[in-house]
Short mmCIF file of C-alpha atoms in Angstrom, two decimals:
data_model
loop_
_atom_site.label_atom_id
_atom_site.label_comp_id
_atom_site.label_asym_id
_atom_site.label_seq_id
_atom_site.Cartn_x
_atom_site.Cartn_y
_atom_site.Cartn_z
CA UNK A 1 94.88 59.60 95.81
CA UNK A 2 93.27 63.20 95.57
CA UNK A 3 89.92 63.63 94.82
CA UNK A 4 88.73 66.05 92.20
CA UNK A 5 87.70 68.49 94.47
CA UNK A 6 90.96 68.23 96.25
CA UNK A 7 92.89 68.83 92.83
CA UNK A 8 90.80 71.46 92.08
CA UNK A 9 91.49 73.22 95.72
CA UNK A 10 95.36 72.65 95.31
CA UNK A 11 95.60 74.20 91.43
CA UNK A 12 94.24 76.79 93.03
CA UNK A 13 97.19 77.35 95.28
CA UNK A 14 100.06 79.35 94.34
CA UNK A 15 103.57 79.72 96.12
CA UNK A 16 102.40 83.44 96.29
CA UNK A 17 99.35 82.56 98.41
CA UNK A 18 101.51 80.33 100.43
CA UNK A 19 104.01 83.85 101.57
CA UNK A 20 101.25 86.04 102.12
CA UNK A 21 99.80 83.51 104.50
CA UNK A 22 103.26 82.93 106.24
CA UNK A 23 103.90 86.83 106.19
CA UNK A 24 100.22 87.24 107.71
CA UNK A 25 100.65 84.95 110.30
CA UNK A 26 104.45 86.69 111.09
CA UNK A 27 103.77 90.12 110.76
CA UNK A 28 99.68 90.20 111.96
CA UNK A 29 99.35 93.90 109.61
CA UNK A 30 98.39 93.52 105.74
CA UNK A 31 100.29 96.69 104.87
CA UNK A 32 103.59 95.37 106.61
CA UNK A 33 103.44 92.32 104.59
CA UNK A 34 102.50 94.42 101.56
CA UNK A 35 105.83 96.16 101.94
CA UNK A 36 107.60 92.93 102.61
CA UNK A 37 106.43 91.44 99.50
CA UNK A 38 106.44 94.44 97.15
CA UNK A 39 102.71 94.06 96.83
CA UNK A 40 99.86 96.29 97.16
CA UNK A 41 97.81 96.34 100.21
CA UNK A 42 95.04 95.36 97.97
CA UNK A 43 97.34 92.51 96.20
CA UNK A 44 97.30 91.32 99.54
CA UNK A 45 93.33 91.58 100.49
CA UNK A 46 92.31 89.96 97.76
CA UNK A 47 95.14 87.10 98.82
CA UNK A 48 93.85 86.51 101.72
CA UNK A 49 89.94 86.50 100.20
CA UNK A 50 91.55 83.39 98.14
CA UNK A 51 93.16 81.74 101.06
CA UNK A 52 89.58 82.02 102.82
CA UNK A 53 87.50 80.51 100.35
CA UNK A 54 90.58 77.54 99.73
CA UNK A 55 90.37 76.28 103.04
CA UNK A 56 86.89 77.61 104.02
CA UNK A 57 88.06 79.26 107.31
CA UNK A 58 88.41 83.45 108.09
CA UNK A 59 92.15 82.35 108.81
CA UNK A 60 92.58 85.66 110.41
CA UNK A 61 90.29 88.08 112.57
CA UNK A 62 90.60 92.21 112.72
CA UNK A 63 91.53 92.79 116.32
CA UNK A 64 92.68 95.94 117.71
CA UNK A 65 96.82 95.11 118.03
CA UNK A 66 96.15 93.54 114.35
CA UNK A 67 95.02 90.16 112.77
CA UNK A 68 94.79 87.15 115.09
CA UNK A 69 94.94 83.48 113.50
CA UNK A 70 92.07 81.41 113.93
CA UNK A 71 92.28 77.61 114.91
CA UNK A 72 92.30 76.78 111.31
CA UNK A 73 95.31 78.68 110.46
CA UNK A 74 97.30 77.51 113.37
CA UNK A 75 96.56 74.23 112.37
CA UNK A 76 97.95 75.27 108.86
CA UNK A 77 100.90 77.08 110.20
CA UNK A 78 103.02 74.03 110.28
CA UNK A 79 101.64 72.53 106.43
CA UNK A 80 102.53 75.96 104.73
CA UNK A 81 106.07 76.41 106.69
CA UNK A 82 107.16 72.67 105.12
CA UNK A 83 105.77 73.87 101.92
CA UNK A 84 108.05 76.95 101.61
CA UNK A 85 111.24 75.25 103.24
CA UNK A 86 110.59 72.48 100.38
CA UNK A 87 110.13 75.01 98.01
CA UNK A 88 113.50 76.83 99.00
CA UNK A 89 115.43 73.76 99.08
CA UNK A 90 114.79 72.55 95.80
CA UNK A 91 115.48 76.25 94.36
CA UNK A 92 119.02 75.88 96.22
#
């Protein structure tokens, strides 16, 4: 069973969240996945500003070819991919 915290992390959550982390992650620019999603770059910022304080992690760091994925989001890679492709599939 969840704890309250835990509940309280995941209502937090959206599907929304869950793209612009897998669109991060894929495209390493914020205004590429901006255009992808039909978002502002801003939309997107303050997406990622969520994501951080969710799972308490930077998730990505500015480098000079674009944003690099810490550990942390790595290890979340995976979670989020079987979150979407679960998502999808019970939409088809």
């Amino acid at each position: 069973f969840m704890t309250d915290i835990d509940t309280a992390k995941v209502r937090r959550l959206d599907m929304t969240l869950l793209l612009v982390f897998a669109e991060t992650l894929r495209l390493r620019k914020l205004t590429l996945v901006a255009q992808r999603m039909g978002l502002t770059q801003p939309a997107i910022s303050h997406s990622l500003a969520r994501l951080r304080e969710i799972f308490g992690d930077p998730l990505f760091l500015r480098r000079p070819h674009g944003l690099e994925p810490t550990a942390r989001a790595r290890e979340l890679e995976r979670h989020v991919s079987a979150i979407l492709h679960l998502a999808q599939s019970a939409l088809a």
